[in-house]
Coordinates of N, CA and C in Angstrom, one line a residue:
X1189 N -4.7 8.9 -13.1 CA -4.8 8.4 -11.8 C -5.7 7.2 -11.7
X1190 N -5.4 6.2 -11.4 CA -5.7 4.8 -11.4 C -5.8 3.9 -10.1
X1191 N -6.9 3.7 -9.2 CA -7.4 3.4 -8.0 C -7.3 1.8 -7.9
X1192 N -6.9 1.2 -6.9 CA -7.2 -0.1 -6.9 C -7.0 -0.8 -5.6
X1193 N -8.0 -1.7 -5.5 CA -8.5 -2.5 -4.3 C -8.5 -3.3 -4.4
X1194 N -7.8 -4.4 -4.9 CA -8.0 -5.9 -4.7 C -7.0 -6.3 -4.0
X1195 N -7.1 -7.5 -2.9 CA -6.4 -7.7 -2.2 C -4.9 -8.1 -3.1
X1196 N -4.0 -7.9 -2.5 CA -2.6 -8.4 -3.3 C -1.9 -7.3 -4.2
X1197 N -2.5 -6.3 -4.3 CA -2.2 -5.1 -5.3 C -1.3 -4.2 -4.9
X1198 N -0.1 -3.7 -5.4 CA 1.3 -3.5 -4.9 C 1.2 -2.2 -5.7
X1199 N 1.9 -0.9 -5.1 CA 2.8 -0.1 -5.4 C 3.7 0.5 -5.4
X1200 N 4.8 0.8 -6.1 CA 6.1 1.0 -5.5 C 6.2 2.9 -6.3
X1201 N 7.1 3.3 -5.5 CA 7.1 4.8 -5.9 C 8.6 5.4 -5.1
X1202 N 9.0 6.1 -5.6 CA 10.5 7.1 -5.6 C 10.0 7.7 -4.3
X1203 N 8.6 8.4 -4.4 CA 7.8 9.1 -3.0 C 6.2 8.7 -3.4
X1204 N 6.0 8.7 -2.0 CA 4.9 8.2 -1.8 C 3.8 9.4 -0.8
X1205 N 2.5 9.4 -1.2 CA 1.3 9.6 0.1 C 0.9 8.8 0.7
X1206 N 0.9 8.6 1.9 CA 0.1 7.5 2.9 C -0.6 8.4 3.7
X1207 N -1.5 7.7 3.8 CA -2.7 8.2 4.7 C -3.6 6.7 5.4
X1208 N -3.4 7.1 7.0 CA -4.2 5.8 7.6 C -4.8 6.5 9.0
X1209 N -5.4 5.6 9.1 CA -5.9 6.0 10.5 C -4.7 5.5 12.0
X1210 N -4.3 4.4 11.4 CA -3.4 3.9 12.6 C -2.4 3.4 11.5
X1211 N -1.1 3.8 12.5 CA 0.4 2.9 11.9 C 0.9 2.7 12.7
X1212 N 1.5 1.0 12.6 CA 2.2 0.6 13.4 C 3.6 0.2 12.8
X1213 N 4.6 0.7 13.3 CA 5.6 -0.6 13.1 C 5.7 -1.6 13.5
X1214 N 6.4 -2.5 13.0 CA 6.3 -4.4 12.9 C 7.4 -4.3 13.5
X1215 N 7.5 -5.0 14.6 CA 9.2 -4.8 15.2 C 9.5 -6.3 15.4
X1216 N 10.6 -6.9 15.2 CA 11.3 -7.9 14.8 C 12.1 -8.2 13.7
X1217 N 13.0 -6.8 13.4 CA 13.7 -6.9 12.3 C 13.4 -6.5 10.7
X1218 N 14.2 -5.7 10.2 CA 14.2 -5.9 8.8 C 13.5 -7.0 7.9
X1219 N 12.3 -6.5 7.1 CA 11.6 -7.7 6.5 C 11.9 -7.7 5.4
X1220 N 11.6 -9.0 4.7 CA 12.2 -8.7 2.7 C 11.2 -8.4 1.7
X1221 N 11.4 -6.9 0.9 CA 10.5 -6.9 0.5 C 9.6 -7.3 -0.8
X1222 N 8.7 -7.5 -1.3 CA 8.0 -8.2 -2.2 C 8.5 -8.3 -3.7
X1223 N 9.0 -7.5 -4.4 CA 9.4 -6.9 -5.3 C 11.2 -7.6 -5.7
X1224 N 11.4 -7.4 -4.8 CA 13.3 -7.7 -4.9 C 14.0 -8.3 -4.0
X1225 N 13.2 -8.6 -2.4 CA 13.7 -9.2 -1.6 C 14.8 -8.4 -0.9
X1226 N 14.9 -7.3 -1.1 CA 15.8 -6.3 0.0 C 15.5 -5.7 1.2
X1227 N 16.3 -5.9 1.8 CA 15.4 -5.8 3.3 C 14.8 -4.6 3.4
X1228 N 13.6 -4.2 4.3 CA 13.5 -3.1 4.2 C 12.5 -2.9 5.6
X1229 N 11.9 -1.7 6.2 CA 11.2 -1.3 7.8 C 9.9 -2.3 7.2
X1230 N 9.3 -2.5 7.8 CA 8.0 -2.5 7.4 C 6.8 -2.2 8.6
X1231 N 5.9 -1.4 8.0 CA 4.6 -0.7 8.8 C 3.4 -1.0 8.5
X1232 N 2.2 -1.2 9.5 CA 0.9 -2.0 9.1 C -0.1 -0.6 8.8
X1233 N -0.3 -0.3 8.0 CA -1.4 0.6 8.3 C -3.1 -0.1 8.3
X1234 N -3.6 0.2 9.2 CA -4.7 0.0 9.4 C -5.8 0.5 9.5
X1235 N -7.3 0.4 9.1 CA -8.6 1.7 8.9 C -8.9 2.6 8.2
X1236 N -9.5 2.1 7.0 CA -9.1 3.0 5.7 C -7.3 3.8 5.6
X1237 N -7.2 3.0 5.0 CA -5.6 3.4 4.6 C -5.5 3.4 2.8
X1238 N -4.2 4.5 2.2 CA -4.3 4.0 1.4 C -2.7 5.3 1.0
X1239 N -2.5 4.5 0.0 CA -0.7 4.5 -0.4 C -0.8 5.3 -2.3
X1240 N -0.2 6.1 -2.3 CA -0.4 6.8 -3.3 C 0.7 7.4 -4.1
X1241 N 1.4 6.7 -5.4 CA 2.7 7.1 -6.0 C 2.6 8.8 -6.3
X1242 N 3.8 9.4 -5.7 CA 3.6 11.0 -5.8 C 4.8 11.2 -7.1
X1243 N 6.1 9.9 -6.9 CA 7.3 10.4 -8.2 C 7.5 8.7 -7.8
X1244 N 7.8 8.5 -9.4 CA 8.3 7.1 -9.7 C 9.5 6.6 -10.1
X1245 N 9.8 5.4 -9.8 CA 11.6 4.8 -9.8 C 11.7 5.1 -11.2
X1246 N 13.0 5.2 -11.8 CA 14.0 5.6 -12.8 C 14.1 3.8 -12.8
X1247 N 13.4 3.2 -13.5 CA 14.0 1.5 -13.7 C 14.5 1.4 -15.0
X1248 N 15.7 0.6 -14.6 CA 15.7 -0.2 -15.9 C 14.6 -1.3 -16.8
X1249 N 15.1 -1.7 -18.0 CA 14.4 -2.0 -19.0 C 14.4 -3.6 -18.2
X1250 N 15.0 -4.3 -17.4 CA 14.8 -5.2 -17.0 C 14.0 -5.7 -15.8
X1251 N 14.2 -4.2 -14.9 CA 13.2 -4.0 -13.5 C 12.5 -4.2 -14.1
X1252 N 11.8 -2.9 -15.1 CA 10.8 -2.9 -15.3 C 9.9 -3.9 -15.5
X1253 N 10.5 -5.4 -16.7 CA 9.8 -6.2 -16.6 C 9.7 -7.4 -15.3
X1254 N 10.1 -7.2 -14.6 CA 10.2 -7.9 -13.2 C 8.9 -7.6 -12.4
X1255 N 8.5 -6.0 -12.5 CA 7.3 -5.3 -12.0 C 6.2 -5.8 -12.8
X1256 N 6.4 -5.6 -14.2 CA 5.2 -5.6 -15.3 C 4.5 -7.5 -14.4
X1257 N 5.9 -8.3 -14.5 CA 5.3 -9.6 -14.2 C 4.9 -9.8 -12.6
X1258 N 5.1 -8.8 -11.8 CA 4.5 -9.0 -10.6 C 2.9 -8.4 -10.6
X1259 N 2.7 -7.6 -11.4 CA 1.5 -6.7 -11.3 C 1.7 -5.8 -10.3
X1260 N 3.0 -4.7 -10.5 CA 3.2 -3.8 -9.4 C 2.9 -2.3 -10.3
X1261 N 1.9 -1.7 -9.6 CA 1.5 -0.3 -10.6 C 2.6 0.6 -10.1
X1262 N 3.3 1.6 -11.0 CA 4.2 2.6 -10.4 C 4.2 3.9 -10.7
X1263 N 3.1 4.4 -11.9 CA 3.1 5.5 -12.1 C 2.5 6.3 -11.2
X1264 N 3.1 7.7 -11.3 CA 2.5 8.9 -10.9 C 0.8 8.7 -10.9
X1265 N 0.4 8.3 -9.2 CA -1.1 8.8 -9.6 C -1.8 7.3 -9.2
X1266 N -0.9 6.4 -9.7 CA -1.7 5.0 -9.1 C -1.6 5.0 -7.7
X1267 N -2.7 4.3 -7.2 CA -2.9 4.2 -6.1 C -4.0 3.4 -5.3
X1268 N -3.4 2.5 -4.4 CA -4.1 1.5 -3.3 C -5.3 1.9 -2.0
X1269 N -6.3 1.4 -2.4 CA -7.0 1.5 -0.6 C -7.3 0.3 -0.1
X1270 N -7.5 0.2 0.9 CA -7.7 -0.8 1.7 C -8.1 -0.5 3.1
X1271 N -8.3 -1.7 3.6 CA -9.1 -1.9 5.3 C -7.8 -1.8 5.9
X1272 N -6.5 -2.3 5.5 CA -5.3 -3.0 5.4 C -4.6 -3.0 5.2
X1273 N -3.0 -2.1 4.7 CA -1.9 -2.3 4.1 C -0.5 -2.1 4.5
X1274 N 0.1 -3.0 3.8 CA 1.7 -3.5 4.6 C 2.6 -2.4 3.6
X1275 N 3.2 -1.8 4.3 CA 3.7 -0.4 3.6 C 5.6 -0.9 4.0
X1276 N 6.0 -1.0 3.1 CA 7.7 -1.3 3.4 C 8.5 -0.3 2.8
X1277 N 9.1 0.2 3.7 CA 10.2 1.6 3.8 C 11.2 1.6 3.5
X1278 N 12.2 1.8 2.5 CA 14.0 1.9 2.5 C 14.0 2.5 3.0
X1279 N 14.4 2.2 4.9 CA 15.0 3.2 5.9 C 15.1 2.8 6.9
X1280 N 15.7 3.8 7.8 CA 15.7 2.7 9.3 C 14.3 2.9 10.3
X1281 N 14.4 2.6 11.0 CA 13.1 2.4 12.2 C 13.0 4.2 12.6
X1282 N 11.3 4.0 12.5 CA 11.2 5.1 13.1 C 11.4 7.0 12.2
X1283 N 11.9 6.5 11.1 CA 12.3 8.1 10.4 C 10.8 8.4 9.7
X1284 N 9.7 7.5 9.6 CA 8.5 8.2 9.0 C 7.9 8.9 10.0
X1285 N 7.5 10.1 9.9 CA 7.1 10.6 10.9 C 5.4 10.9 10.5
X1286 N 4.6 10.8 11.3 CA 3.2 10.7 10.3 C 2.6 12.2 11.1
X1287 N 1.9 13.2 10.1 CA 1.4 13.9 10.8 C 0.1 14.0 10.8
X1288 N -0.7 14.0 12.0 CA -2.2 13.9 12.1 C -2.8 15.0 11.3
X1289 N -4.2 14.9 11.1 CA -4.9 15.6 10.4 C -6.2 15.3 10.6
X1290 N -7.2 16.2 11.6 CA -8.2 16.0 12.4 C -9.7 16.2 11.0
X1291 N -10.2 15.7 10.3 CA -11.1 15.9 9.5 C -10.8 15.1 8.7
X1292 N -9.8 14.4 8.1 CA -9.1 13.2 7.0 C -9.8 12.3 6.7
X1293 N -10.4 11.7 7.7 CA -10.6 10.7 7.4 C -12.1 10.2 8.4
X1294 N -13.4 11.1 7.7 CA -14.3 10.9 8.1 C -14.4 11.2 9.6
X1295 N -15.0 10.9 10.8 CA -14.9 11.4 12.3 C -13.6 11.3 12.6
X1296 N -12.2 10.5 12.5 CA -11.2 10.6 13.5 C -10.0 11.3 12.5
X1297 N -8.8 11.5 13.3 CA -7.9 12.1 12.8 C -7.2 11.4 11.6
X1298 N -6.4 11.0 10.9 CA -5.6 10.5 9.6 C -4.4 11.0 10.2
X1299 N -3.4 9.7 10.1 CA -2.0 10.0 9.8 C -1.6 10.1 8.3
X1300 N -1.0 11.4 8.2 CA -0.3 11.9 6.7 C 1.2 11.8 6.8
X1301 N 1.2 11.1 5.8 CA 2.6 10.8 5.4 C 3.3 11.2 4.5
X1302 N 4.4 12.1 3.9 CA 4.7 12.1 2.5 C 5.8 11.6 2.4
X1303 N 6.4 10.4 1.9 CA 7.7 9.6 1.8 C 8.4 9.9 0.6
X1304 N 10.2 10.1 1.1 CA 11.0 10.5 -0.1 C 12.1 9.8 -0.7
X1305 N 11.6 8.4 0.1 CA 12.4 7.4 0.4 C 11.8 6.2 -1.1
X1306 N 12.2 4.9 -1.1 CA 11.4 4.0 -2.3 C 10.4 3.5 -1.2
X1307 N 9.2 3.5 -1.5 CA 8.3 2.7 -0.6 C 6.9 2.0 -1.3
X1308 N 6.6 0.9 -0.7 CA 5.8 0.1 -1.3 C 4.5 -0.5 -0.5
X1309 N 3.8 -0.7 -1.3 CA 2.2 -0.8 -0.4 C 2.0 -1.7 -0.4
X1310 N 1.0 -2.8 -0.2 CA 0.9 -3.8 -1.0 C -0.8 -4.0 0.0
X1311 N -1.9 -4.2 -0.5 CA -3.0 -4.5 0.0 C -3.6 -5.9 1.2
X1312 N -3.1 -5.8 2.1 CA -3.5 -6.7 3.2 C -5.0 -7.4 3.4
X1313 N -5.6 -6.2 3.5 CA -6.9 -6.7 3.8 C -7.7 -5.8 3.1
X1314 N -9.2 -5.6 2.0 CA -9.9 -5.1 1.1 C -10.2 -4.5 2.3
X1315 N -11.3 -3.4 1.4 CA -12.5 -3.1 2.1 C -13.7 -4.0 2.0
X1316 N -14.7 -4.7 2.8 CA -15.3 -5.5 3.1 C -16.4 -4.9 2.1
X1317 N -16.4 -3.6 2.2 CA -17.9 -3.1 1.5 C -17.9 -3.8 0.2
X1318 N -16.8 -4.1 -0.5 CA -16.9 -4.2 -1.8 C -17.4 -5.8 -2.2
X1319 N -16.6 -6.7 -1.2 CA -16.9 -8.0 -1.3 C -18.8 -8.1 -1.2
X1320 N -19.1 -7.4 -0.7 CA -20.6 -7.4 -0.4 C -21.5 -6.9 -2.0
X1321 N -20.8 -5.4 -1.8 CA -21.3 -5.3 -3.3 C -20.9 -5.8 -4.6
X1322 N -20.3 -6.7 -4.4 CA -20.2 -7.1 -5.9 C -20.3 -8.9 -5.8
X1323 N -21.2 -9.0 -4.8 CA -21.7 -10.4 -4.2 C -20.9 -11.5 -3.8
X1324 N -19.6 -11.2 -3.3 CA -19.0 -12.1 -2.5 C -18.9 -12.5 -1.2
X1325 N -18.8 -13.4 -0.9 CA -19.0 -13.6 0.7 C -17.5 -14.6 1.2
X1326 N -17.6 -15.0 2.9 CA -16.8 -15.7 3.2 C -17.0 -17.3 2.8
X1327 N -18.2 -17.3 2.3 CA -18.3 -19.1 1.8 C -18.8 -19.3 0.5
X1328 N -18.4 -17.8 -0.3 CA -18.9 -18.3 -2.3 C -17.4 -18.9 -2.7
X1329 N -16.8 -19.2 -2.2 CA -15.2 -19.7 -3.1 C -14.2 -18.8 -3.9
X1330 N -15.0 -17.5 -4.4 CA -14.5 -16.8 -5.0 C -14.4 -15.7 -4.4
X1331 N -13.4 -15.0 -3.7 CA -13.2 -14.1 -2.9 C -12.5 -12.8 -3.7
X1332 N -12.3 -13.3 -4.8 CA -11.1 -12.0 -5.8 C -12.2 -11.7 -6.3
X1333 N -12.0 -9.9 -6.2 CA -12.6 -8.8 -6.7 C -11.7 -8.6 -8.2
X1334 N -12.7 -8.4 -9.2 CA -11.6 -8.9 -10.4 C -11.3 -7.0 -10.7
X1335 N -10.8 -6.8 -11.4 CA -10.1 -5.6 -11.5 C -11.0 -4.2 -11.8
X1336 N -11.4 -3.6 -10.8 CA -12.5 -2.9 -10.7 C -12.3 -1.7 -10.3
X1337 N -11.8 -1.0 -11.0 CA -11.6 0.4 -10.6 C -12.6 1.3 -10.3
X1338 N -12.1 2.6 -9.3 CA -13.2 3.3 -8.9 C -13.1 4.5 -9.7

């Protein structure tokens, strides 16, 4: 199981765990997604969030290197957190149903998700704590957290 935070960090999964504090759908249509450009829902999760491969795509030998070259993790067990993340659904509007869970997530409730659909995370916005601890700021130039697992 392999954790990761840096902004831009993608995962894609057969099924997924999502867990956020808030989800929104993006409404204006079908978006294209990062990976292959196929349309697909797309949802913001926001406030500690974080996306978690539960079973992984059956790819071919050619996907696979399309992913290897995007830096998209997909095994069983990888998994994204963030302040922030843009979570894109193969499905239509509305079929993720999220169910609260009052203790989840520190004082407020957590929406839980478990998806059976292909779905993909992709890191929006870090957790701030980290830019701090590991001495970045909004005016050092260097804003990438280099590959720092927890």
């Amino acid at each position: 199981m392999t954790e990761f935070i840096r902004e831009g960090e993608m995962v894609e999964g057969k099924k997924c765990s999502v867990s956020a504090r808030r989800m929104e759908f993006k409404k204006g249509g079908l978006r294209k997604d990062p990976i292959t450009n196929k349309n697909m829902v797309l949802y913001e999760l926001d406030r500690n969030c974080s996306v978690e491969v539960t079973e992984s795509l059956n790819l071919t030998e050619e996907e696979q290197q399309i992913r290897i070259g995007l830096g998209v993790h997909g095994n069983v067990g990888d998994r994204i957190q963030g302040d922030a993340i843009r979570l894109y659904a193969d499905t239509k509007r509305d079929s993720l149903k999220p169910i609260v869970k009052e203790g989840q997530s520190g004082r407020h409730g957590a929406s839980l998700i478990e998806t059976n659909i292909r779905t993909i995370g992709k890191i929006k916005t870090p957790f701030s704590v980290y830019d701090r601890l590991l001495g970045y700021s909004a005016h050092s130039g260097n804003r990438q957290i280099e590959n720092k697992l927890i």
